[in-house]
Coordinates of C-alpha atoms and ligand atoms in Angstrom, one line a residue:
X1 CA 3.7 -18.1 21.4
X2 CA 2.2 -19.2 24.7
X3 CA 4.4 -22.2 25.5
X4 CA 7.4 -19.8 25.2
X5 CA 6.0 -17.7 28.0
X6 CA 5.5 -20.7 30.3
X7 CA 6.7 -24.2 29.7
X8 CA 9.9 -23.1 27.8
X9 CA 11.0 -20.3 30.0
X10 CA 14.7 -20.9 29.8
X11 CA 17.3 -18.4 28.6
X12 CA 18.9 -19.7 25.4
X13 CA 22.3 -18.7 26.7
X14 CA 22.1 -20.7 29.9
X15 CA 24.2 -23.9 30.0
X16 CA 21.7 -26.0 32.0
X17 CA 19.0 -28.3 30.4
X18 CA 16.2 -25.7 30.6
X19 CA 18.5 -23.2 28.8
X20 CA 19.6 -25.8 26.3
X21 CA 16.0 -26.5 25.4
X22 CA 15.4 -22.8 24.7
X23 CA 18.6 -22.7 22.6
X24 CA 17.4 -25.7 20.5
X25 CA 14.2 -23.8 19.8
X26 CA 16.0 -20.6 18.9
X27 CA 18.4 -22.5 16.6
X28 CA 15.4 -24.3 15.0
X29 CA 13.6 -20.9 14.5
X30 CA 16.6 -19.5 12.6
X31 CA 16.7 -22.6 10.4
X32 CA 13.0 -22.3 9.7
X33 CA 13.4 -18.7 8.6
X34 CA 16.4 -19.6 6.5
X35 CA 14.4 -22.3 4.7
X36 CA 11.7 -19.8 3.7
X37 CA 14.3 -17.2 2.8
X38 CA 16.5 -19.7 1.0
X39 CA 19.6 -18.4 2.7
X40 CA 22.0 -19.6 5.4
X41 CA 20.8 -19.7 9.0
X42 CA 23.8 -17.6 10.0
X43 CA 22.4 -14.8 7.7
X44 CA 19.3 -14.3 9.9
X45 CA 19.4 -12.0 12.8
X46 CA 16.4 -11.6 15.1
X47 CA 15.6 -8.1 16.3
X48 CA 13.0 -6.1 18.2
X49 CA 11.4 -4.9 14.9
X50 CA 12.0 -2.8 11.8
X51 CA 13.4 0.2 13.6
X52 CA 16.1 -1.8 15.1
X53 CA 16.8 -3.7 11.9
X54 CA 17.1 -0.5 10.0
X55 CA 19.5 1.1 12.5
X56 CA 21.6 -2.0 12.6
X57 CA 21.7 -2.2 8.8
X58 CA 22.5 1.4 8.2
X59 CA 24.6 2.5 11.3
X60 CA 26.3 -0.8 11.5
X61 CA 27.3 -0.9 7.9
X62 CA 28.2 2.8 7.6
X63 CA 30.5 2.6 10.6
X64 CA 32.0 -0.7 9.5
X65 CA 32.9 0.8 6.1
X66 CA 33.7 4.4 7.0
X67 CA 37.4 4.0 6.2
X68 CA 36.4 3.2 2.6
X69 CA 34.0 6.1 2.1
X70 CA 31.4 8.2 3.8
X71 CA 28.7 8.7 1.2
X72 CA 25.2 7.3 1.7
X73 CA 22.2 7.3 -0.6
X74 CA 18.6 7.0 0.2
X75 CA 15.3 8.4 -1.1
X76 CA 12.9 11.2 0.0
X77 CA 10.0 8.8 0.6
X78 CA 11.6 6.4 3.1
X79 CA 10.1 5.7 6.5
X80 CA 11.4 7.9 9.3
X81 CA 13.3 4.9 10.7
X82 CA 15.6 5.3 7.7
X83 CA 15.5 9.0 7.3
X84 CA 16.3 9.8 10.9
X85 CA 19.1 7.3 11.0
X86 CA 20.9 8.7 8.0
X87 CA 20.3 12.2 9.2
X88 CA 22.0 11.2 12.5
X89 CA 25.0 9.8 10.7
X90 CA 25.3 13.0 8.7
X91 CA 24.8 15.4 11.6
X92 CA 26.8 13.5 14.3
X93 CA 29.3 11.3 12.5
X94 CA 30.4 13.2 9.4
X95 CA 28.8 11.1 6.7
X96 CA 27.5 12.6 3.5
X97 CA 24.0 11.9 2.0
X98 CA 22.4 12.0 -1.3
X99 CA 18.6 11.9 -1.1
X100 CA 17.1 10.7 -4.4
X101 CA 13.9 12.4 -5.6
X102 CA 10.8 10.4 -6.7
X103 CA 8.4 10.8 -9.5
X104 CA 4.7 11.8 -9.1
X105 CA 3.9 8.2 -8.2
X106 CA 6.6 8.1 -5.6
X107 CA 9.1 5.9 -7.4
X108 CA 12.9 6.3 -7.7
X109 CA 14.2 6.3 -11.2
X110 CA 17.0 3.7 -11.6
X111 CA 19.0 6.1 -13.7
X112 CA 19.0 8.6 -10.9
X113 CA 20.5 6.0 -8.6
X114 CA 23.1 5.1 -11.1
X115 CA 24.2 8.7 -11.5
X116 CA 24.2 9.4 -7.7
X117 CA 26.7 6.6 -6.9
X118 CA 30.2 8.0 -6.3
X119 CA 33.6 6.4 -5.7
X120 CA 33.1 6.9 -2.0
X121 CA 29.5 5.6 -1.8
X122 CA 29.4 2.8 0.7
X123 CA 25.6 2.1 1.2
X124 CA 22.3 2.6 -0.6
X125 CA 19.1 2.2 1.4
X126 CA 15.8 2.2 -0.6
X127 CA 12.5 0.8 0.5
X128 CA 10.7 -2.1 -1.4
X129 CA 7.2 -0.6 -1.0
X130 CA 5.9 2.6 0.5
X131 CA 3.9 2.6 3.7
X132 CA 1.9 5.8 3.0
X133 CA 0.9 5.1 -0.6
X134 CA 1.6 1.4 -1.3
X135 CA 3.8 2.3 -4.3
X136 CA 6.1 -0.6 -5.1
X137 CA 9.7 0.4 -6.0
X138 CA 11.6 -1.4 -8.8
X139 CA 13.8 -2.7 -5.9
X140 CA 15.4 -5.6 -7.7
X141 CA 16.5 -3.3 -10.5
X142 CA 17.9 -0.8 -7.9
X143 CA 19.7 -3.6 -6.1
X144 CA 21.2 -4.8 -9.4
X145 CA 22.6 -1.3 -10.0
X146 CA 24.3 -1.3 -6.6
X147 CA 25.7 -4.8 -7.2
X148 CA 27.0 -3.8 -10.6
X149 CA 28.7 -0.7 -9.0
X150 CA 30.1 -2.6 -6.1
X151 CA 28.0 -0.7 -3.4
X152 CA 26.1 -2.4 -0.6
X153 CA 22.3 -2.2 -0.7
X154 CA 19.8 -2.3 2.1
X155 CA 16.1 -2.5 1.5
X156 CA 13.4 -1.8 4.0
X157 CA 10.9 -4.5 2.9
X158 CA 8.6 -4.1 5.9
X159 CA 5.5 -3.3 3.8
X160 CA 6.3 -5.8 1.1
X161 CA 6.5 -9.0 3.1
X162 CA 3.2 -11.0 3.2
X163 CA 1.8 -8.9 0.4
X164 CA 3.8 -9.6 -2.7
X165 CA 4.9 -12.9 -4.2
X166 CA 8.0 -14.2 -2.3
X167 CA 10.6 -16.5 -3.9
X168 CA 13.7 -15.9 -1.8
X169 CA 15.4 -13.2 0.1
X170 CA 17.8 -12.9 -2.9
X171 CA 15.1 -11.5 -5.2
X172 CA 15.7 -8.0 -3.9
X173 CA 19.4 -8.1 -5.0
X174 CA 20.1 -6.7 -1.5
X175 CA 22.9 -7.3 1.0
X176 CA 20.6 -6.3 3.9
X177 CA 16.9 -6.7 4.2
X178 CA 14.7 -5.4 7.0
X179 CA 11.4 -7.1 7.9
X180 CA 9.0 -6.6 10.8
X181 CA 6.5 -9.2 12.2
X182 CA 3.5 -7.2 12.9
X183 CA 3.0 -6.2 9.3
X184 CA 1.9 -9.7 8.4
X185 CA 0.1 -10.9 11.5
X186 CA 3.2 -11.6 13.6
X187 CA 3.7 -10.1 17.0
X188 CA 4.5 -6.4 17.5
X189 CA 8.1 -5.9 18.7
X190 CA 9.5 -8.7 16.5
X191 CA 11.6 -8.3 13.4
X192 CA 14.6 -9.7 11.6
X193 CA 17.5 -8.5 9.5
X194 CA 19.0 -10.5 6.6
X195 CA 22.7 -9.9 6.5
X196 CA 24.4 -11.5 3.5
X197 CA 27.5 -13.3 4.5
X198 CA 30.4 -12.4 4.8
X199 CA 29.2 -8.9 5.7
X200 CA 29.6 -8.2 9.4
X201 CA 28.3 -4.7 10.2
X202 CA 29.4 -3.1 13.5
X203 CA 27.0 -3.9 16.4
X204 CA 24.7 -1.1 17.6
X205 CA 23.9 -2.9 20.9
X206 CA 26.8 -3.9 23.1
X207 CA 27.0 -6.6 25.8
X208 CA 26.7 -10.3 25.3
X209 CA 27.6 -12.3 22.2
X210 CA 24.0 -13.2 21.3
X211 CA 22.9 -13.7 17.7
X212 CA 26.4 -14.8 16.7
X213 CA 27.9 -11.6 18.1
X214 CA 25.7 -9.4 16.0
X215 CA 23.0 -8.3 18.4
X216 CA 23.7 -8.3 22.2
X217 CA 20.8 -9.0 24.5
X218 CA 18.8 -12.0 25.6
X219 CA 16.5 -13.2 22.8
X220 CA 12.7 -12.7 23.1
X221 CA 11.9 -16.3 22.4
X222 CA 8.1 -15.9 22.4
X223 CA 8.2 -13.0 19.9
X224 CA 10.7 -15.0 17.8
X225 CA 8.3 -18.0 17.9
X226 CA 5.4 -15.8 16.7
X227 CA 7.5 -14.2 14.0
X228 CA 8.8 -17.5 12.6
X229 CA 5.3 -18.9 12.5
X230 CA 4.0 -15.9 10.7
X231 CA 6.9 -16.0 8.2
X232 CA 6.2 -19.6 7.4
X233 CA 2.4 -19.2 7.1
X234 CA 2.0 -15.8 5.6
X235 CA 5.0 -14.9 3.4
X236 CA 5.5 -17.7 0.8
X237 CA 1.8 -17.5 -0.1
X238 CA 1.0 -13.9 0.8
X239 CA -1.6 -13.5 3.6
X240 CA -2.8 -10.3 1.9
X241 CA -4.5 -12.1 -0.9
X242 CA -4.2 -9.9 -4.1
X243 CA -7.2 -11.6 -5.7
X244 CA -9.5 -10.7 -2.9
X245 CA -8.0 -7.3 -1.8
X246 CA -7.5 -5.8 -5.2
X247 CA -11.2 -5.6 -6.1
X248 CA -12.0 -4.2 -2.6
X249 CA -9.2 -1.6 -2.8
X250 CA -10.2 -0.7 -6.3
X251 CA -13.7 0.1 -5.1
X252 CA -12.1 2.5 -2.6
X253 CA -9.8 3.9 -5.3
X254 CA -12.9 4.8 -7.3
X255 CA -13.6 7.5 -4.6
X256 CA -11.2 9.5 -6.8
X257 CA -14.3 10.3 -8.9
X258 CA -15.8 12.4 -6.1
X259 CA -15.1 16.1 -6.1
X260 CA -12.5 16.9 -3.4
X261 CA -11.1 13.3 -3.0
X262 CA -7.9 12.7 -4.9
X263 CA -6.3 9.2 -5.1
X264 CA -2.5 9.4 -4.4
X265 CA -1.7 5.7 -4.6
X266 CA -0.6 4.6 -8.0
X267 CA -3.1 2.4 -9.9
X268 CA -0.5 -0.1 -11.0
X269 CA 2.5 -1.5 -9.1
X270 CA 0.8 -0.8 -5.8
X271 CA 0.4 -3.0 -2.7
X272 CA -3.0 -4.6 -3.1
X273 CA -4.2 -3.6 0.4
X274 CA -3.4 0.1 0.3
X275 CA -5.5 3.0 -1.0
X276 CA -4.5 6.6 0.0
X277 CA -6.1 9.9 -0.8
X278 CA -5.8 13.6 -0.2
X279 CA -8.8 15.7 0.7
X280 CA -7.5 19.3 0.3
X281 CA -9.0 21.7 2.8
X282 CA -9.7 19.0 5.4
X283 CA -6.7 18.1 7.5
X284 CA -6.0 14.4 8.2
X285 CA -6.9 14.6 11.9
X286 CA -10.4 15.9 11.1
X287 CA -11.0 13.2 8.6
X288 CA -9.6 10.5 10.9
X289 CA -11.9 11.6 13.7
X290 CA -14.9 11.6 11.5
X291 CA -14.1 8.1 10.1
X292 CA -13.5 6.8 13.6
X293 CA -17.0 8.0 14.7
X294 CA -18.3 5.9 11.8
X295 CA -16.4 2.9 13.1
X296 CA -13.8 3.1 10.3
X297 CA -10.1 2.8 11.4
X298 CA -8.0 4.6 8.9
X299 CA -4.5 6.3 9.1
X300 CA -2.8 9.4 8.0
X301 CA 0.9 9.1 7.2
X302 CA 2.9 6.6 9.1
X303 CA 1.2 5.4 12.3
X304 CA 3.9 7.0 14.4
X305 CA 3.3 10.4 13.0
X306 CA -0.5 10.2 13.3
X307 CA -1.1 12.7 16.1
X308 CA 1.2 15.2 14.5
X309 CA -0.1 17.7 11.9
X310 CA 3.1 17.7 9.9
X311 CA 2.5 17.4 6.2
X312 CA 3.4 14.0 4.8
X313 CA 7.0 14.1 3.7
X314 CA 6.1 11.3 1.2
X315 CA 3.5 13.5 -0.5
X316 CA 5.7 16.5 -0.4
X317 CA 8.4 14.5 -2.2
X318 CA 5.8 13.5 -4.8
X319 CA 5.3 17.1 -5.6
X320 CA 2.0 17.7 -3.7
X321 CA 1.5 21.0 -2.0
X322 CA 1.2 21.4 1.8
X323 CA -2.6 21.6 1.6
X324 CA -2.7 18.2 0.0
X325 CA 0.2 16.8 2.1
X326 CA -1.7 17.8 5.3
X327 CA -4.8 15.9 4.3
X328 CA -3.5 12.4 3.6
X329 CA -5.9 9.6 4.5
X330 CA -4.8 6.0 4.1
X331 CA -7.0 2.9 4.1
X332 CA -5.1 -0.3 4.7
X333 CA -7.1 -3.5 4.1
X334 CA -6.5 -6.8 5.9
X335 CA -7.2 -10.4 5.3
X336 CA -10.6 -10.1 7.0
X337 CA -11.7 -6.8 5.4
X338 CA -15.3 -7.3 4.0
X339 CA -17.5 -5.9 1.3
X340 CA -19.7 -4.4 4.0
X341 CA -16.8 -2.5 5.5
X342 CA -15.9 -1.1 2.1
X343 CA -19.6 -0.2 1.6
X344 CA -19.5 1.7 4.9
X345 CA -16.5 3.8 3.8
X346 CA -18.2 4.5 0.4
X347 CA -21.5 5.4 2.1
X348 CA -19.9 7.8 4.6
X349 CA -16.6 9.3 3.6
X350 CA -17.6 11.1 0.3
X351 CA -20.6 12.5 2.1
X352 CA -18.4 13.8 5.0
X353 CA -16.0 15.4 2.5
X354 CA -18.9 17.0 0.6
X355 CA -20.4 18.5 3.8
X356 CA -17.2 19.8 5.2
X357 CA -15.9 21.3 2.0
X358 CA -19.0 23.3 1.5
X359 CA -19.0 25.0 4.9
Ligands
PLP401 N1 9.6 0.9 7.8 C1 8.4 0.9 7.3 C2 8.2 1.0 5.8 C3 7.3 0.9 8.1 O1 6.1 1.0 7.6 C4 7.5 0.9 9.5 C5 6.3 0.9 10.4 O2 5.2 1.2 10.1 C6 8.8 0.9 10.0 C7 9.9 0.9 9.1 C8 9.1 0.8 11.5 O3 8.5 -0.3 12.1 P1 8.5 -0.6 13.7 O4 7.8 0.6 14.2 O5 7.7 -1.8 13.8 O6 9.9 -0.7 14.1

């Protein structure tokens, strides 16, 4: 990324030679993503991250299609980026929403999606993998149902990229796919949205004609350079190596055997790097603080809601009571996670739970 903060400082929209150089790099970046995704370069839109991609996909498509219908479908376990966006459309713009339930492992039943689609349904948004539990949705099957019923499908694939085998962007059977750079070692504040042509959602940012008129605002070339590099290096062959991570994560999952620690991540069809637990009677903040003192960086629900004591909406949707939903602890492994680090968790966390439950 460094050359794009110095040597190549031009604005891709400028006509002069410095700007043209930046434009060539931007065009090349889009081509490189299209090569990995196996789509057209014009179907790749660079954004500031997943939150923006989701807003663009959902608000832009809903507004574009509102004369055809006003019914949206999502699930109860989506990230707040999705849930708050659809809630906004319902509360402020007169859309209607069906929120699909999930089973005890956090998955949407394809049959429920099929039954929920109405004549006036214009968009379905369902995530590819859950950020709190790692549960993988049958997203291609869900997308196929939407296609069969003639309804547009958006998937928030933020947690999926760099972790699961990637063939092409079309494997989700989706018309819109959200991704985010920092989930697979790209820079924070970088993201992209796949928009299958000829769909042209309404813009959500207004101004210049950047990104082929789909996203106004001067492009962040350094972030785009970092994102593209990460997509090429870490997505086709996932950087979160299942062979290595699965055995480490499974050792964590075995904490389920301890009294007072309950595994909530599914054992099968789960992202290899994620292991989440509830510790009823000990709220997430207390556990996180104790883990931090032992040098262990864990999370509760989504990172943006760490710091709040709201019960996890994901666990509530999976049928867990408030006591459990308040006590979620998520361990997310990375490419450098070691046996020693796992040993440290196993040596300290069950002991902490044991001591604090007995007081
Ligand atoms: N969607 C999912 C599934 C996520 O996990 C996240 C972030 O953790 C987001 C959307 C929002 O990403 P960002 O905050 O980078 O915009």
